[in-house]
Amino acid sequence: MASSLCHSLVRHTKWGTFIEAEKRTLIKCDLLKLSIVSTEKKILRPFIRWAGGKQNLVSYLLSNLPPENCIAKYWEPFLGAGSLFFANGFKNAELSDVNEHLINAYKQIKKNPKSVYDRLLFHKRNFDKDYYYKIRESFNKHRSQNTIEQASRFIFLVHTSFNGIYRVNGKGEYNVPIGKMNPSLPTLEHLKQIASKLKTAKLNFKPYHNILSLVNQNDFIYLDPPYPKQDEKEPFQQFTIDKFSKKNQIELAEFANGLNDKGCDVMISNSNIPLIVELYRNWNIVEVPVIRYVSCKKQKIKLNELIIKNY
Ligand SMILES: C[S@@+](CC[C@H](N)C(=O)[O-])C[C@H]1O[C@@H](n2cnc3c(N)ncnc32)[C@H](O)[C@@H]1O
């Protein structure tokens, strides 16, 4: 405790004055009384690698959260691999995404992590090139099914595919070729931890804008849309894998202002390009350093990305 205070920083916020000591240790200064409102937590990693995943930004996201006791409900409508949700573990949460297979995987893990694990183990034992393409074919054939078999095919494919990514063609068929021959699949312990964090969370397959009529004052919403490219001359020339265009970014900013008008706390992560800075010019913008791979090449570059808040 004493050592935490040595590294402390006083933060005056709309919720009161806090002493911020180390990561996520906020001590509320309630006149003469000091009370701990949130303490350091063990960080749980996602069970899947995901395009645009925020694992390498998570410590910045955690240190920019509103105080936990000021959050009525947590909403994450661009869930992906859920780096922030799993790192922090909000008790009352609504999580959603437009990727139905991803949401099905979460639902099946939440319901029965051991059965998902057993099926993954079966796939792993049989894994070779022919088996990979057989499972890919089966996954595409059954893609309207939200079953545990389909969830285990999805998790297996993402972990064994080239570069460990999820990508579909114009017909919605998974089309990534086989990757490493010695993949590491999630352990039973990891799946159980994921299931435990999801225990009190609601999971939905739906587009982000559907939550506007559902949120209430003092809810906290984290928005992590597919990013426009920052390392190219024209960020929207190439669509992202999720086809999130310039128009979509403008609509998202309108949506974020709608959340603000409803009295919600909102945090957004996004690309550091002039359009985004302009769209959120009245918000509180924090630049954070991050290392990313240049598209398709195995070359690392250092970038600044944005954490945008209305608090
Ligand atoms: C950048 S990723 C989120 C990454 C996540 N924060 C993480 O740490 O893994 C964006 C996610 O938004 C989803 N998405 C794209 N368009 C969407 C929409 N209109 N509504 C809801 N989700 C959408 C994609 O399926 C993808 O999972």
PDB file of N, CA, C and O in Angstrom, residues 4-28:
ATOM      1  N   SER A   4       2.607   1.619  -3.169  1.00  0.00           N
ATOM      2  CA  SER A   4       1.707   2.074  -4.224  1.00  0.00           C
ATOM      3  C   SER A   4       1.608   3.585  -4.188  1.00  0.00           C
ATOM      4  O   SER A   4       1.640   4.249  -5.208  1.00  0.00           O
ATOM      5  N   LEU A   5       1.488   4.135  -2.985  1.00  0.00           N
ATOM      6  CA  LEU A   5       1.307   5.569  -2.872  1.00  0.00           C
ATOM      7  C   LEU A   5       2.528   6.343  -3.335  1.00  0.00           C
ATOM      8  O   LEU A   5       2.419   7.463  -3.800  1.00  0.00           O
ATOM      9  N   CYS A   6       3.736   5.715  -3.215  1.00  0.00           N
ATOM     10  CA  CYS A   6       4.955   6.389  -3.670  1.00  0.00           C
ATOM     11  C   CYS A   6       4.865   6.727  -5.150  1.00  0.00           C
ATOM     12  O   CYS A   6       5.436   7.687  -5.609  1.00  0.00           O
ATOM     13  N   HIS A   7       4.169   5.865  -5.927  1.00  0.00           N
ATOM     14  CA  HIS A   7       4.077   6.079  -7.370  1.00  0.00           C
ATOM     15  C   HIS A   7       2.769   6.761  -7.735  1.00  0.00           C
ATOM     16  O   HIS A   7       2.297   6.655  -8.834  1.00  0.00           O
ATOM     17  N   SER A   8       2.137   7.394  -6.781  1.00  0.00           N
ATOM     18  CA  SER A   8       0.777   7.847  -7.031  1.00  0.00           C
ATOM     19  C   SER A   8       0.693   9.164  -7.788  1.00  0.00           C
ATOM     20  O   SER A   8       1.642   9.927  -7.880  1.00  0.00           O
ATOM     21  N   LEU A   9      -0.508   9.401  -8.335  1.00  0.00           N
ATOM     22  CA  LEU A   9      -0.767  10.574  -9.148  1.00  0.00           C
ATOM     23  C   LEU A   9      -2.186  11.007  -8.804  1.00  0.00           C
ATOM     24  O   LEU A   9      -3.089  10.195  -8.812  1.00  0.00           O
ATOM     25  N   VAL A  10      -2.367  12.273  -8.484  1.00  0.00           N
ATOM     26  CA  VAL A  10      -3.725  12.713  -8.129  1.00  0.00           C
ATOM     27  C   VAL A  10      -4.497  12.977  -9.404  1.00  0.00           C
ATOM     28  O   VAL A  10      -4.013  13.627 -10.315  1.00  0.00           O
ATOM     29  N   ARG A  11      -5.712  12.396  -9.505  1.00  0.00           N
ATOM     30  CA  ARG A  11      -6.556  12.632 -10.682  1.00  0.00           C
ATOM     31  C   ARG A  11      -7.866  13.245 -10.228  1.00  0.00           C
ATOM     32  O   ARG A  11      -8.562  12.688  -9.397  1.00  0.00           O
ATOM     33  N   HIS A  12      -8.183  14.416 -10.784  1.00  0.00           N
ATOM     34  CA  HIS A  12      -9.471  15.033 -10.473  1.00  0.00           C
ATOM     35  C   HIS A  12     -10.406  14.651 -11.606  1.00  0.00           C
ATOM     36  O   HIS A  12     -10.150  14.984 -12.752  1.00  0.00           O
ATOM     37  N   THR A  13     -11.444  13.934 -11.317  1.00  0.00           N
ATOM     38  CA  THR A  13     -12.352  13.485 -12.376  1.00  0.00           C
ATOM     39  C   THR A  13     -13.765  13.934 -12.046  1.00  0.00           C
ATOM     40  O   THR A  13     -14.022  14.417 -10.955  1.00  0.00           O
ATOM     41  N   LYS A  14     -14.679  13.686 -12.998  1.00  0.00           N
ATOM     42  CA  LYS A  14     -16.064  14.074 -12.734  1.00  0.00           C
ATOM     43  C   LYS A  14     -16.693  13.211 -11.640  1.00  0.00           C
ATOM     44  O   LYS A  14     -17.738  13.518 -11.122  1.00  0.00           O
ATOM     45  N   TRP A  15     -16.033  12.082 -11.317  1.00  0.00           N
ATOM     46  CA  TRP A  15     -16.593  11.217 -10.267  1.00  0.00           C
ATOM     47  C   TRP A  15     -16.017  11.547  -8.881  1.00  0.00           C
ATOM     48  O   TRP A  15     -16.356  10.938  -7.896  1.00  0.00           O
ATOM     49  N   GLY A  16     -15.027  12.472  -8.794  1.00  0.00           N
ATOM     50  CA  GLY A  16     -14.385  12.816  -7.527  1.00  0.00           C
ATOM     51  C   GLY A  16     -12.886  12.857  -7.738  1.00  0.00           C
ATOM     52  O   GLY A  16     -12.399  12.745  -8.861  1.00  0.00           O
ATOM     53  N   THR A  17     -12.133  13.033  -6.640  1.00  0.00           N
ATOM     54  CA  THR A  17     -10.673  13.081  -6.752  1.00  0.00           C
ATOM     55  C   THR A  17     -10.098  11.730  -6.361  1.00  0.00           C
ATOM     56  O   THR A  17     -10.509  11.128  -5.376  1.00  0.00           O
ATOM     57  N   PHE A  18      -9.165  11.262  -7.167  1.00  0.00           N
ATOM     58  CA  PHE A  18      -8.597   9.939  -6.924  1.00  0.00           C
ATOM     59  C   PHE A  18      -7.083  10.029  -6.859  1.00  0.00           C
ATOM     60  O   PHE A  18      -6.474  10.864  -7.526  1.00  0.00           O
ATOM     61  N   ILE A  19      -6.498   9.151  -6.067  1.00  0.00           N
ATOM     62  CA  ILE A  19      -5.056   8.961  -6.163  1.00  0.00           C
ATOM     63  C   ILE A  19      -4.876   7.703  -6.988  1.00  0.00           C
ATOM     64  O   ILE A  19      -5.408   6.642  -6.631  1.00  0.00           O
ATOM     65  N   GLU A  20      -4.181   7.818  -8.107  1.00  0.00           N
ATOM     66  CA  GLU A  20      -3.972   6.644  -8.951  1.00  0.00           C
ATOM     67  C   GLU A  20      -2.615   6.073  -8.608  1.00  0.00           C
ATOM     68  O   GLU A  20      -1.606   6.742  -8.754  1.00  0.00           O
ATOM     69  N   ALA A  21      -2.578   4.857  -8.105  1.00  0.00           N
ATOM     70  CA  ALA A  21      -1.315   4.260  -7.711  1.00  0.00           C
ATOM     71  C   ALA A  21      -1.122   2.973  -8.479  1.00  0.00           C
ATOM     72  O   ALA A  21      -1.926   2.066  -8.375  1.00  0.00           O
ATOM     73  N   GLU A  22      -0.079   2.887  -9.271  1.00  0.00           N
ATOM     74  CA  GLU A  22       0.179   1.746 -10.136  1.00  0.00           C
ATOM     75  C   GLU A  22      -1.033   1.480 -11.005  1.00  0.00           C
ATOM     76  O   GLU A  22      -1.993   2.235 -11.015  1.00  0.00           O
ATOM     77  N   LYS A  23      -0.965   0.355 -11.747  1.00  0.00           N
ATOM     78  CA  LYS A  23      -2.029   0.055 -12.707  1.00  0.00           C
ATOM     79  C   LYS A  23      -3.341  -0.284 -12.006  1.00  0.00           C
ATOM     80  O   LYS A  23      -3.408  -1.178 -11.191  1.00  0.00           O
ATOM     81  N   ARG A  24      -4.419   0.391 -12.328  1.00  0.00           N
ATOM     82  CA  ARG A  24      -5.773   0.126 -11.832  1.00  0.00           C
ATOM     83  C   ARG A  24      -5.885   0.127 -10.316  1.00  0.00           C
ATOM     84  O   ARG A  24      -6.725  -0.555  -9.754  1.00  0.00           O
ATOM     85  N   THR A  25      -5.011   0.820  -9.583  1.00  0.00           N
ATOM     86  CA  THR A  25      -5.220   0.951  -8.159  1.00  0.00           C
ATOM     87  C   THR A  25      -5.660   2.380  -7.922  1.00  0.00           C
ATOM     88  O   THR A  25      -4.856   3.298  -7.909  1.00  0.00           O
ATOM     89  N   LEU A  26      -6.940   2.580  -7.780  1.00  0.00           N
ATOM     90  CA  LEU A  26      -7.460   3.925  -7.599  1.00  0.00           C
ATOM     91  C   LEU A  26      -7.934   4.070  -6.166  1.00  0.00           C
ATOM     92  O   LEU A  26      -8.673   3.241  -5.658  1.00  0.00           O
ATOM     93  N   ILE A  27      -7.495   5.114  -5.518  1.00  0.00           N
ATOM     94  CA  ILE A  27      -7.882   5.332  -4.133  1.00  0.00           C
ATOM     95  C   ILE A  27      -8.698   6.606  -4.087  1.00  0.00           C
ATOM     96  O   ILE A  27      -8.206   7.670  -4.448  1.00  0.00           O
ATOM     97  N   LYS A  28      -9.951   6.490  -3.681  1.00  0.00           N
ATOM     98  CA  LYS A  28     -10.795   7.678  -3.688  1.00  0.00           C
ATOM     99  C   LYS A  28     -10.483   8.550  -2.480  1.00  0.00           C
ATOM    100  O   LYS A  28     -10.423   8.089  -1.349  1.00  0.00           O
TER     101      LYS A  28
END
